CSV table of C-alpha atoms and ligand atoms in Angstrom, one decimal:
chain,number,residue,atom,x,y,z
A,14,MET,CA,77.7,-23.2,-10.8
A,15,ILE,CA,74.2,-25.5,-9.9
A,16,PRO,CA,73.3,-27.6,-13.5
A,17,LYS,CA,70.8,-26.4,-15.2
A,18,LEU,CA,68.2,-30.0,-14.4
A,19,ILE,CA,68.7,-29.1,-10.4
A,20,LEU,CA,68.0,-25.6,-10.8
A,21,SER,CA,64.3,-26.5,-12.8
A,22,LEU,CA,63.6,-29.3,-10.4
A,23,LEU,CA,64.2,-26.6,-7.6
A,24,LEU,CA,61.8,-24.2,-9.9
A,25,ILE,CA,59.3,-26.4,-9.7
A,26,SER,CA,59.6,-27.9,-6.3
A,27,PHE,CA,58.9,-24.5,-5.1
A,28,ALA,CA,56.7,-24.1,-7.3
A,29,SER,CA,54.8,-26.5,-6.3
A,30,CYS,CA,54.5,-25.1,-2.6
A,31,GLU,CA,53.7,-21.3,-3.5
A,32,LYS,CA,50.3,-21.0,-3.8
A,33,PHE,CA,49.5,-19.6,-7.4
A,34,ARG,CA,48.7,-15.8,-7.3
A,35,PHE,CA,46.0,-14.4,-9.8
A,36,ASP,CA,47.3,-11.2,-9.9
A,37,ASN,CA,45.4,-8.9,-12.5
A,38,TYR,CA,43.8,-12.3,-13.7
A,39,THR,CA,40.5,-10.6,-15.6
A,40,LEU,CA,37.0,-12.3,-15.4
A,41,TYR,CA,34.9,-12.0,-18.7
A,42,LYS,CA,31.7,-11.9,-19.2
A,43,ILE,CA,31.0,-12.5,-22.4
A,44,LEU,CA,27.3,-11.9,-24.4
A,45,PRO,CA,27.4,-13.3,-27.8
A,46,LYS,CA,24.4,-13.0,-30.1
A,47,ASN,CA,24.2,-15.2,-32.6
A,48,LEU,CA,25.4,-19.2,-33.4
A,49,ASN,CA,28.6,-17.2,-35.6
A,50,GLU,CA,30.0,-15.7,-32.1
A,51,VAL,CA,29.3,-18.7,-30.3
A,52,LYS,CA,31.7,-20.6,-32.5
A,53,VAL,CA,34.1,-18.6,-32.6
A,54,LEU,CA,34.2,-19.2,-28.5
A,55,LYS,CA,33.5,-22.9,-29.2
A,56,ASN,CA,36.9,-22.8,-31.3
A,57,LEU,CA,38.5,-20.9,-28.4
A,58,TYR,CA,37.4,-23.5,-25.4
A,59,ASP,CA,38.3,-26.1,-27.2
A,60,SER,CA,41.4,-25.5,-28.1
A,61,ASP,CA,43.7,-23.4,-26.1
A,62,ALA,CA,44.3,-23.7,-22.4
A,63,ARG,CA,45.1,-20.5,-21.4
A,64,PHE,CA,41.9,-19.2,-21.4
A,65,ASP,CA,39.3,-20.4,-18.2
A,66,PHE,CA,36.0,-20.6,-19.3
A,67,TRP,CA,34.2,-20.8,-16.2
A,68,LYS,CA,30.7,-21.3,-17.8
A,69,HIS,CA,31.5,-22.6,-21.5
A,70,PRO,CA,29.9,-21.3,-25.1
A,71,ALA,CA,26.6,-22.6,-26.0
A,72,PRO,CA,24.1,-22.2,-28.3
A,73,ASN,CA,22.1,-21.3,-25.8
A,74,ALA,CA,24.3,-19.1,-23.7
A,75,GLU,CA,23.1,-16.1,-22.5
A,76,TYR,CA,26.1,-15.1,-21.6
A,77,VAL,CA,29.9,-16.8,-21.4
A,78,THR,CA,32.3,-16.5,-18.9
A,79,VAL,CA,36.3,-16.9,-18.9
A,80,VAL,CA,39.6,-15.8,-17.1
A,81,SER,CA,42.0,-14.6,-18.7
A,82,ALA,CA,46.0,-14.3,-17.6
A,83,PRO,CA,47.3,-10.3,-17.9
A,84,LYS,CA,49.6,-11.4,-21.2
A,85,ASP,CA,46.9,-12.9,-22.6
A,86,LYS,CA,44.3,-10.6,-22.3
A,87,GLY,CA,44.9,-8.7,-25.5
A,88,GLU,CA,44.7,-11.3,-27.7
A,89,LEU,CA,41.3,-12.4,-25.9
A,90,GLU,CA,40.1,-8.8,-26.3
A,91,GLY,CA,41.6,-8.6,-30.0
A,92,LEU,CA,39.4,-11.6,-31.0
A,93,LEU,CA,36.6,-10.4,-29.6
A,94,ASN,CA,36.9,-7.2,-31.5
A,95,ARG,CA,37.6,-8.5,-34.5
A,96,ASN,CA,34.5,-10.8,-34.2
A,97,GLY,CA,32.3,-8.0,-32.7
A,98,ILE,CA,31.7,-9.7,-30.0
A,99,SER,CA,30.6,-7.6,-26.7
A,100,PHE,CA,31.6,-8.2,-23.6
A,101,GLU,CA,32.1,-6.6,-20.4
A,102,ILE,CA,34.7,-7.0,-17.5
A,103,ALA,CA,32.9,-8.7,-14.4
A,104,MET,CA,35.9,-8.7,-12.5
A,105,GLN,CA,39.4,-6.7,-13.4
A,106,ASN,CA,41.6,-8.2,-11.1
A,107,ILE,CA,40.5,-12.0,-9.6
A,108,GLN,CA,42.8,-11.9,-6.7
A,109,GLU,CA,41.1,-9.1,-4.6
A,110,ALA,CA,38.2,-11.5,-4.9
A,111,MET,CA,40.5,-14.0,-3.7
A,112,ASP,CA,41.7,-12.7,-0.8
A,113,LYS,CA,38.0,-11.9,0.4
A,114,GLU,CA,37.4,-15.5,0.6
A,115,THR,CA,37.8,-15.9,4.0
A,116,VAL,CA,39.0,-19.4,5.1
A,117,GLY,CA,37.9,-20.2,8.2
A,118,GLN,CA,39.7,-22.1,11.4
A,119,TYR,CA,37.5,-24.9,12.7
A,120,THR,CA,37.8,-25.8,16.3
A,121,ARG,CA,38.2,-29.9,16.7
A,122,SER,CA,35.7,-31.2,18.9
A,123,ASN,CA,33.5,-27.4,19.0
A,124,ILE,CA,30.4,-28.3,16.3
A,125,ARG,CA,29.3,-24.8,17.3
A,126,SER,CA,32.6,-23.5,15.8
A,127,MET,CA,31.7,-23.9,12.1
A,128,ARG,CA,30.7,-20.8,10.6
A,129,TRP,CA,28.4,-20.5,7.3
A,130,ASP,CA,29.9,-17.1,6.6
A,131,ARG,CA,33.2,-18.9,5.3
A,132,TYR,CA,35.0,-21.6,3.7
A,133,TYR,CA,36.7,-24.4,5.0
A,134,PRO,CA,39.4,-26.7,4.0
A,135,ILE,CA,39.3,-30.7,3.3
A,136,GLU,CA,40.7,-31.6,6.4
A,137,GLN,CA,38.2,-29.4,8.8
A,138,VAL,CA,35.1,-30.2,6.9
A,139,TYR,CA,36.0,-33.7,7.7
A,140,ALA,CA,37.1,-32.9,11.1
A,141,TRP,CA,33.5,-31.6,11.5
A,142,LEU,CA,32.1,-34.6,10.0
A,143,ASP,CA,33.8,-36.9,12.3
A,144,ASP,CA,32.6,-34.4,15.3
A,145,LEU,CA,29.1,-34.9,14.1
A,146,ALA,CA,29.3,-38.1,14.7
A,147,ARG,CA,30.3,-37.8,17.9
A,148,GLU,CA,28.0,-35.8,18.5
A,149,TYR,CA,24.6,-37.4,17.1
A,150,PRO,CA,25.8,-41.1,17.5
A,151,SER,CA,22.7,-42.0,17.2
A,152,LEU,CA,22.2,-40.6,14.4
A,153,VAL,CA,25.6,-39.8,12.5
A,154,THR,CA,27.3,-42.5,11.0
A,155,ILE,CA,30.5,-41.4,9.0
A,156,GLU,CA,30.6,-43.6,5.8
A,157,ILE,CA,33.6,-43.8,3.2
A,158,ALA,CA,32.1,-43.4,-0.2
A,159,GLY,CA,35.8,-44.2,-2.2
A,160,HIS,CA,39.5,-42.9,-2.5
A,161,SER,CA,40.9,-40.3,-4.4
A,162,TYR,CA,44.5,-40.6,-6.2
A,163,GLU,CA,46.5,-39.2,-3.7
A,164,GLY,CA,45.0,-41.2,-1.1
A,165,ARG,CA,42.3,-39.2,0.6
A,166,ASP,CA,38.9,-40.6,1.8
A,167,ILE,CA,35.8,-39.5,0.1
A,168,LYS,CA,33.9,-38.8,3.4
A,169,GLY,CA,30.5,-38.1,4.0
A,170,VAL,CA,27.8,-38.4,6.5
A,171,LYS,CA,24.7,-40.9,6.7
A,172,ILE,CA,22.1,-39.0,8.5
A,173,SER,CA,19.7,-41.8,9.8
A,174,HIS,CA,17.1,-41.8,12.4
A,175,GLY,CA,16.3,-45.8,11.7
A,176,GLU,CA,16.7,-48.6,9.5
A,177,GLY,CA,15.0,-49.3,6.2
A,178,ARG,CA,14.4,-45.7,5.0
A,179,ARG,CA,14.8,-44.8,1.2
A,180,ILE,CA,17.7,-42.7,0.8
A,181,ILE,CA,18.5,-39.1,-0.7
A,182,PHE,CA,22.1,-39.4,-2.2
A,183,LEU,CA,24.3,-35.8,-2.1
A,184,GLU,CA,27.5,-35.8,-4.4
A,185,THR,CA,29.3,-32.3,-4.1
A,186,ASN,CA,32.1,-30.0,-5.6
A,187,THR,CA,33.1,-33.0,-8.0
A,188,HIS,CA,34.6,-30.4,-9.7
A,189,SER,CA,36.9,-29.4,-7.2
A,190,ARG,CA,36.5,-24.9,-7.3
A,191,GLU,CA,33.3,-24.7,-6.4
A,192,TRP,CA,33.3,-24.1,-2.8
A,193,ILE,CA,30.2,-22.6,-2.3
A,194,ALA,CA,28.7,-25.9,-3.1
A,195,VAL,CA,30.7,-27.9,-0.5
A,196,THR,CA,29.6,-25.1,2.2
A,197,SER,CA,25.8,-25.8,1.2
A,198,VAL,CA,25.7,-29.3,1.5
A,199,CYS,CA,27.3,-28.5,5.2
A,200,TYR,CA,24.6,-26.1,5.7
A,201,LEU,CA,22.1,-28.9,4.7
A,202,ILE,CA,23.7,-31.4,7.1
A,203,ASN,CA,23.7,-29.2,10.0
A,204,GLU,CA,19.9,-28.0,9.1
A,205,LEU,CA,19.2,-31.7,9.1
A,206,LEU,CA,20.5,-32.3,12.6
A,207,THR,CA,19.1,-28.7,14.6
A,208,SER,CA,16.4,-27.5,12.7
A,209,THR,CA,13.2,-26.7,14.4
A,210,ASP,CA,11.5,-25.8,10.6
A,211,PRO,CA,9.4,-29.0,11.0
A,212,GLU,CA,9.3,-29.8,7.5
A,213,THR,CA,13.2,-29.8,7.3
A,214,MET,CA,12.9,-32.5,10.8
A,215,ALA,CA,10.1,-34.2,9.2
A,216,ALA,CA,12.5,-35.0,5.5
A,217,ALA,CA,15.3,-35.5,8.4
A,218,ARG,CA,13.4,-38.1,10.2
A,219,GLU,CA,11.9,-39.9,7.0
A,220,PHE,CA,14.6,-40.4,4.2
A,221,ASP,CA,18.2,-41.9,5.0
A,222,TRP,CA,20.3,-38.8,4.3
A,223,TYR,CA,24.1,-39.2,2.7
A,224,ILE,CA,25.8,-36.7,2.2
A,225,PHE,CA,29.4,-36.4,0.5
A,226,PRO,CA,30.8,-32.7,0.7
A,227,SER,CA,33.4,-33.6,-1.6
A,228,ALA,CA,34.0,-35.8,-4.4
A,229,ASN,CA,37.4,-34.9,-5.2
A,230,PRO,CA,39.2,-34.4,-2.1
A,231,ASP,CA,42.6,-34.5,-3.7
A,232,GLY,CA,41.3,-31.2,-6.4
A,233,PHE,CA,39.4,-29.9,-3.1
A,234,ALA,CA,42.9,-30.1,-1.0
A,235,TRP,CA,45.0,-28.1,-3.9
A,236,THR,CA,42.6,-25.3,-4.6
A,237,HIS,CA,43.4,-24.2,-1.2
A,238,THR,CA,47.0,-24.7,-1.2
A,239,GLY,CA,48.0,-24.5,-4.5
A,240,TYR,CA,45.9,-23.4,-7.3
A,241,ARG,CA,41.9,-21.6,-6.1
A,242,LEU,CA,40.7,-22.5,-9.7
A,243,TRP,CA,42.0,-26.1,-9.6
A,244,ARG,CA,38.7,-28.6,-11.2
A,245,LYS,CA,39.8,-32.0,-12.0
A,246,ASN,CA,41.2,-34.4,-10.2
A,247,ARG,CA,45.1,-34.7,-9.5
A,248,ARG,CA,46.4,-37.4,-11.6
A,249,PRO,CA,48.9,-37.2,-14.0
A,250,VAL,CA,47.6,-37.8,-17.0
A,251,GLY,CA,50.1,-36.9,-19.7
A,252,GLN,CA,53.5,-36.7,-21.1
A,253,ASN,CA,54.4,-33.7,-19.0
A,254,LEU,CA,54.6,-32.3,-15.7
A,255,GLU,CA,51.9,-29.9,-16.4
A,256,GLU,CA,49.3,-32.1,-17.7
A,257,ILE,CA,47.2,-33.1,-14.5
A,258,GLY,CA,43.8,-33.9,-14.3
A,259,VAL,CA,40.7,-35.4,-15.7
A,260,ASP,CA,37.4,-34.0,-15.3
A,261,LEU,CA,35.8,-36.4,-12.8
A,262,ASN,CA,32.5,-35.1,-14.8
A,263,ARG,CA,33.2,-36.5,-18.0
A,264,ASN,CA,34.6,-39.5,-16.8
A,265,TRP,CA,31.7,-41.4,-15.9
A,266,ASN,CA,30.5,-44.3,-18.1
A,267,SER,CA,27.2,-43.5,-19.3
A,268,ASN,CA,28.2,-41.8,-23.3
A,269,TRP,CA,31.8,-41.7,-22.2
A,270,LEU,CA,33.5,-39.2,-24.7
A,271,VAL,CA,31.0,-39.1,-26.6
A,272,TRP,CA,29.6,-35.3,-26.4
A,273,GLY,CA,31.4,-31.8,-24.6
A,274,SER,CA,34.5,-33.8,-23.9
A,275,ALA,CA,38.1,-33.1,-24.5
A,276,ILE,CA,41.1,-35.6,-25.1
A,277,ASP,CA,43.9,-33.2,-24.8
A,278,PRO,CA,44.8,-33.3,-21.3
A,279,SER,CA,45.7,-30.3,-20.7
A,280,LEU,CA,41.8,-28.8,-21.2
A,281,ILE,CA,40.0,-28.2,-18.3
A,282,ASN,CA,37.0,-30.9,-19.9
A,283,TYR,CA,39.4,-33.9,-20.4
A,284,ALA,CA,37.4,-37.3,-20.0
A,285,GLY,CA,40.3,-39.3,-19.3
A,286,PRO,CA,41.6,-42.2,-20.9
A,287,GLY,CA,38.7,-44.3,-21.0
A,288,PRO,CA,35.3,-44.3,-18.4
A,289,PHE,CA,35.8,-45.0,-14.9
A,290,SER,CA,39.9,-44.4,-15.2
A,291,GLU,CA,39.7,-42.5,-12.1
A,292,PRO,CA,39.3,-43.9,-9.0
A,293,GLU,CA,37.6,-41.2,-7.4
A,294,THR,CA,34.6,-42.1,-10.1
A,295,ARG,CA,35.6,-45.7,-10.2
A,296,THR,CA,35.3,-46.3,-6.1
A,297,LEU,CA,32.2,-43.9,-5.9
A,298,ALA,CA,30.5,-45.9,-8.4
A,299,THR,CA,31.2,-49.4,-6.6
A,300,TYR,CA,30.3,-47.5,-3.7
A,301,LEU,CA,26.5,-46.5,-5.4
A,302,ARG,CA,26.2,-49.7,-7.1
A,303,SER,CA,26.1,-50.8,-3.3
A,304,LEU,CA,23.2,-49.3,-2.7
A,305,LYS,CA,21.1,-49.1,-6.0
A,306,GLY,CA,17.5,-49.9,-5.6
A,307,ARG,CA,17.4,-48.0,-2.2
A,308,ILE,CA,18.4,-44.7,-3.8
A,309,ASP,CA,15.0,-41.9,-4.1
A,310,MET,CA,16.5,-39.2,-5.1
A,311,TYR,CA,20.1,-38.5,-6.4
A,312,LEU,CA,21.4,-34.6,-6.4
A,313,SER,CA,24.6,-33.3,-7.9
A,314,MET,CA,26.0,-30.1,-6.6
A,315,HIS,CA,27.7,-28.3,-8.5
A,316,ALA,CA,28.5,-24.2,-9.7
A,317,ALA,CA,27.5,-22.0,-11.0
A,318,GLY,CA,24.7,-20.4,-13.0
A,319,GLN,CA,21.9,-21.5,-11.5
A,320,MET,CA,20.5,-24.3,-13.0
A,321,LEU,CA,18.7,-27.4,-12.2
A,322,LEU,CA,19.6,-29.7,-14.9
A,323,ILE,CA,17.9,-33.2,-15.7
A,324,PRO,CA,19.7,-35.9,-17.3
A,325,TYR,CA,20.3,-36.5,-20.3
A,326,GLY,CA,23.1,-34.8,-21.7
A,327,ASN,CA,23.3,-36.6,-25.2
A,328,THR,CA,19.8,-35.4,-26.5
A,329,SER,CA,16.9,-33.5,-25.7
A,330,GLU,CA,14.2,-35.9,-25.6
A,331,PRO,CA,12.0,-36.3,-22.8
A,332,LEU,CA,13.2,-39.7,-21.7
A,333,ASP,CA,11.9,-41.5,-19.0
A,334,ASN,CA,10.4,-39.6,-16.4
A,335,TYR,CA,11.5,-36.5,-17.5
A,336,TYR,CA,8.4,-34.2,-17.9
A,337,ASP,CA,7.9,-35.0,-14.0
A,338,ALA,CA,11.5,-34.2,-13.0
A,339,LEU,CA,10.6,-31.1,-14.7
A,340,ASN,CA,7.8,-30.1,-13.2
A,341,ILE,CA,8.8,-30.9,-9.7
A,342,GLY,CA,12.3,-29.0,-10.4
A,343,ARG,CA,10.6,-26.2,-11.4
A,344,ARG,CA,8.4,-26.1,-8.5
A,345,ALA,CA,11.5,-26.2,-6.0
A,346,MET,CA,13.2,-23.5,-7.2
A,347,GLY,CA,10.1,-21.1,-6.8
A,348,ALA,CA,10.5,-22.3,-3.9
A,349,LEU,CA,14.3,-21.4,-3.8
A,350,SER,CA,13.3,-18.2,-4.7
A,351,VAL,CA,11.3,-17.2,-1.9
A,352,ARG,CA,14.4,-16.5,0.5
A,353,TYR,CA,16.1,-14.0,-1.9
A,354,GLY,CA,14.5,-13.6,-5.3
A,355,THR,CA,17.9,-15.5,-6.7
A,356,GLU,CA,16.5,-17.1,-10.1
A,357,TYR,CA,17.2,-20.9,-11.3
A,358,THR,CA,16.5,-22.4,-14.8
A,359,THR,CA,15.7,-25.6,-14.9
A,360,GLY,CA,15.3,-28.1,-17.6
A,361,ASN,CA,17.2,-30.7,-19.7
A,362,VAL,CA,20.9,-30.9,-20.1
A,363,VAL,CA,21.1,-30.1,-23.4
A,364,GLU,CA,18.4,-27.4,-23.6
A,365,VAL,CA,19.6,-25.5,-20.8
A,366,ILE,CA,23.4,-26.2,-21.6
A,367,ASP,CA,24.6,-28.1,-24.3
A,368,ARG,CA,25.4,-31.5,-25.1
A,369,ILE,CA,27.4,-33.1,-22.3
A,370,THR,CA,28.2,-36.7,-21.5
A,371,GLY,CA,30.1,-38.4,-18.6
A,372,LEU,CA,28.3,-37.0,-16.3
A,373,THR,CA,27.6,-38.5,-13.0
A,374,ALA,CA,24.4,-37.7,-13.6
A,375,ASP,CA,23.6,-39.3,-16.4
A,376,TRP,CA,25.4,-42.9,-15.4
A,377,VAL,CA,23.1,-42.3,-12.0
A,378,LYS,CA,20.0,-42.3,-13.8
A,379,GLU,CA,21.2,-45.0,-16.1
A,380,HIS,CA,22.8,-47.3,-14.3
A,381,LEU,CA,20.9,-47.1,-11.1
A,382,LYS,CA,17.5,-46.3,-12.2
A,383,VAL,CA,17.0,-43.5,-9.9
A,384,PRO,CA,13.9,-42.0,-10.2
A,385,LEU,CA,14.9,-37.9,-9.6
A,386,VAL,CA,18.2,-37.4,-11.0
A,387,TYR,CA,19.1,-33.5,-10.8
A,388,MET,CA,22.2,-31.4,-11.1
A,389,TYR,CA,22.3,-28.1,-9.3
A,390,GLU,CA,24.4,-25.3,-10.5
A,391,LEU,CA,24.6,-23.2,-8.1
A,392,ARG,CA,25.0,-18.9,-7.8
A,393,ASP,CA,25.8,-17.0,-9.4
A,394,LYS,CA,25.0,-15.9,-13.1
A,395,GLY,CA,28.8,-14.3,-14.1
A,396,THR,CA,29.0,-11.6,-11.0
A,397,TYR,CA,31.5,-13.6,-8.9
A,398,GLY,CA,31.2,-16.8,-10.5
A,399,HIS,CA,33.2,-19.1,-8.3
A,400,LEU,CA,34.5,-16.6,-6.2
A,401,ILE,CA,31.0,-16.1,-4.3
A,402,PRO,CA,32.3,-13.5,-1.3
A,403,PRO,CA,31.3,-14.3,2.7
A,404,GLU,CA,28.9,-12.3,2.8
A,405,LEU,CA,26.8,-14.5,0.1
A,406,ILE,CA,27.6,-17.8,1.4
A,407,LEU,CA,24.8,-18.4,4.2
A,408,PRO,CA,22.0,-16.9,1.6
A,409,SER,CA,23.2,-19.7,-1.0
A,410,ALA,CA,23.3,-22.0,1.5
A,411,GLU,CA,19.8,-21.5,3.0
A,412,GLU,CA,17.9,-20.9,0.0
A,413,THR,CA,19.6,-24.3,-1.7
A,414,THR,CA,18.3,-25.9,1.1
A,415,ASP,CA,14.7,-24.3,1.4
A,416,SER,CA,15.1,-26.1,-2.4
A,417,ILE,CA,15.8,-29.7,-1.6
A,418,ILE,CA,13.4,-29.9,1.3
A,419,ASP,CA,10.6,-28.6,-1.2
A,420,LEU,CA,11.6,-31.4,-3.8
A,421,ILE,CA,10.7,-33.9,-1.2
A,422,HIS,CA,7.4,-32.3,-0.6
A,423,GLN,CA,6.6,-31.2,-4.7
A,424,ALA,CA,8.1,-35.3,-5.6
A,425,LYS,CA,5.0,-36.7,-3.0
A,426,ARG,CA,2.9,-34.5,-4.8
A,427,PHE,CA,3.4,-36.0,-8.4
A,428,GLY,CA,3.9,-39.7,-6.3
A,429,TYR,CA,7.2,-40.4,-5.6
A,430,MET,CA,9.2,-40.8,-2.6
A,431,ASN,CA,6.3,-41.7,-0.5
A,432,SER,CA,8.6,-43.4,1.5
A,433,GLY,CA,6.2,-44.3,4.3
A,434,ASN,CA,5.3,-47.2,2.7
A,435,SER,CA,8.5,-48.9,2.7
A,436,ILE,CA,9.3,-47.8,6.4
A,437,ASN,CA,8.5,-50.4,8.9
A,438,VAL,CA,6.8,-49.3,11.2
A,439,SER,CA,5.8,-51.0,13.9
A,440,PHE,CA,1.8,-52.1,14.2
A,441,GLY,CA,0.7,-49.8,16.5
A,442,MET,CA,2.3,-46.8,15.0
A,443,LYS,CA,0.2,-48.5,11.9
A,444,ILE,CA,-2.5,-48.3,14.2
A,445,VAL,CA,-2.2,-44.2,14.7
A,446,CYS,CA,-1.4,-43.6,11.3
A,447,SER,CA,-4.7,-44.9,9.9
A,448,ILE,CA,-6.5,-43.2,12.9
A,449,MET,CA,-5.3,-39.7,11.7
A,450,VAL,CA,-5.6,-40.6,8.2
A,451,LEU,CA,-9.6,-41.7,8.9
A,452,ARG,CA,-9.7,-38.6,11.1
A,453,LYS,CA,-8.7,-36.0,8.2
A,454,LEU,CA,-10.8,-37.8,6.2
A,455,LEU,CA,-13.9,-37.0,8.3
B,14,NAG,C1,48.6,-5.2,-11.6
B,14,NAG,O1,47.8,-3.8,-12.2
B,14,NAG,C2,48.1,-3.0,-12.1
B,14,NAG,C3,47.5,-1.8,-13.2
B,14,NAG,O2,47.7,-1.9,-14.3
B,14,NAG,C4,49.8,-2.9,-12.1
B,14,NAG,O3,49.9,-1.8,-11.2
B,14,NAG,C5,50.4,-3.9,-11.1
B,14,NAG,O4,51.7,-3.5,-10.7
B,14,NAG,C6,49.7,-5.0,-11.5
B,14,NAG,N1,50.3,-5.7,-10.7
B,14,NAG,C7,50.8,-7.4,-10.8
B,14,NAG,C8,51.5,-8.2,-10.1
B,14,NAG,O5,51.1,-7.3,-12.3
B,15,NAG,C1,20.9,-40.8,-24.8
B,15,NAG,O1,21.6,-41.7,-23.8
B,15,NAG,C2,20.6,-42.7,-23.3
B,15,NAG,C3,21.4,-43.1,-22.0
B,15,NAG,O2,22.3,-44.2,-22.7
B,15,NAG,C4,20.2,-43.9,-24.1
B,15,NAG,O3,19.3,-44.7,-23.8
B,15,NAG,C5,19.4,-42.8,-25.0
B,15,NAG,O4,19.1,-43.4,-26.6
B,15,NAG,C6,20.5,-41.6,-26.3
B,15,NAG,N1,19.6,-41.2,-27.1
B,15,NAG,C7,20.9,-40.4,-28.4
B,15,NAG,C8,20.0,-39.9,-29.2
B,15,NAG,O5,21.3,-40.6,-27.8
B,16,NAG,C1,10.2,-55.6,9.4
B,16,NAG,O1,10.4,-55.8,11.0
B,16,NAG,C2,10.0,-57.2,11.2
B,16,NAG,C3,10.3,-57.3,12.4
B,16,NAG,O2,12.2,-56.9,12.8
B,16,NAG,C4,11.1,-57.9,9.9
B,16,NAG,O3,10.4,-59.2,10.6
B,16,NAG,C5,10.2,-57.7,8.9
B,16,NAG,O4,11.3,-59.0,7.4
B,16,NAG,C6,10.7,-56.0,8.3
B,16,NAG,N1,9.9,-56.0,7.0
B,16,NAG,C7,10.7,-55.3,6.2
B,16,NAG,C8,10.1,-55.3,4.8
B,16,NAG,O5,11.7,-55.5,6.3
B,17,ZN,ZN1,31.3,-28.4,-11.9
């Protein structure tokens, strides 16, 4: 007979290499009518790791989305019915949606084999970045912004048309299950290198773009190989084997653990044992500090909910240049909606979502004093949640790129990002520019 201990170890190792299936797991879209109903949901969110909230219960939430395992659905629906809370079933069986999420195979050394109607695992995204650096040696360099617990690089690209430019920085996939954000920034990279649209070309030339498709590479790898809905990093943090991972968007040293963060390691918003307790946040912060004073715009790319959020997450007070950021953001979201009519809500984190702290975006604003800092929550509004189907990947990537290019345009109108001043153009160029300006004036 096999001893029990060995048997359970075997089971654990078997479990850890089998991909978890979500058969008959259901996505609920809940529509709370008042604060009491929000409170019921909030209690559940704060205490019960069985229910996976994709959009968390907050006072201003038009809707809340949550996934339940088949065995817990009775309990969840019972709670909702007892409290008179309305809900609909957004997806009866989320495994079906996962089965439709095409995962592509990138062909090494063939950058054109990267497609925009599928998702790619971390190794292939990184291989593509390496190939871009080889294909465009004068424009693209590989940057390593840090390291993960399991030793993966936080790899990205710097796209630069010359020394001395101001920086636009994109950090993506801190929450590893938010796949649509990864594809959207890869699409942006591709556009910056290949687009023939004059505005996109100008944006590519004028700034140093630092773009990191995954700030949580271990979590991202695990979403492909083990557990599609993994959100945190992969460091073991608790007493028992199941307690793995810290929410990296709660772990930054800006009002750490003050609001909207859990101290229970089993919960999805666990803030970690201390600020910067995680290698991913610590190493990325060090890298960002090395760019201090050079960054004009910082974008923290998340999903979902269609929101553009402005620091800070501890207060709805309009701190720093809040009103400029708001006006610039709103206009850019107008540009986002042009192509497919997708509507975003723009505003302060607290007003649009709730009080949440330890955010990457807040730390960047507070400590690096970057003029324009935004946190994107990409598509959608509760229909597919984190499981955006293949036919909607490209539309989402296109509109996101439109909005980022327009953010620059709007920022300039408000007197930001006028990096032309700081580019060390040659004297000759300066004369040409002055003549052009004069001609416009005359
Ligand atoms: C899912 O639910 C259906 C309908 O209730 C049932 O027939 C099926 O066996 C379930 N699948 C699994 C894997 O539990
Ligand atoms: C919110 O956080 C910012 C940045 O740390 C700080 O300057 C501000 O005083 C805080 N406001 C409140 C009300 O806690
Ligand atoms: C501009 O370029 C010149 C020559 O390359 C250099 O000496 C100078 O320091 C640069 N100025 C700035 C502001 O970077
Ligand atoms: Zn997120």
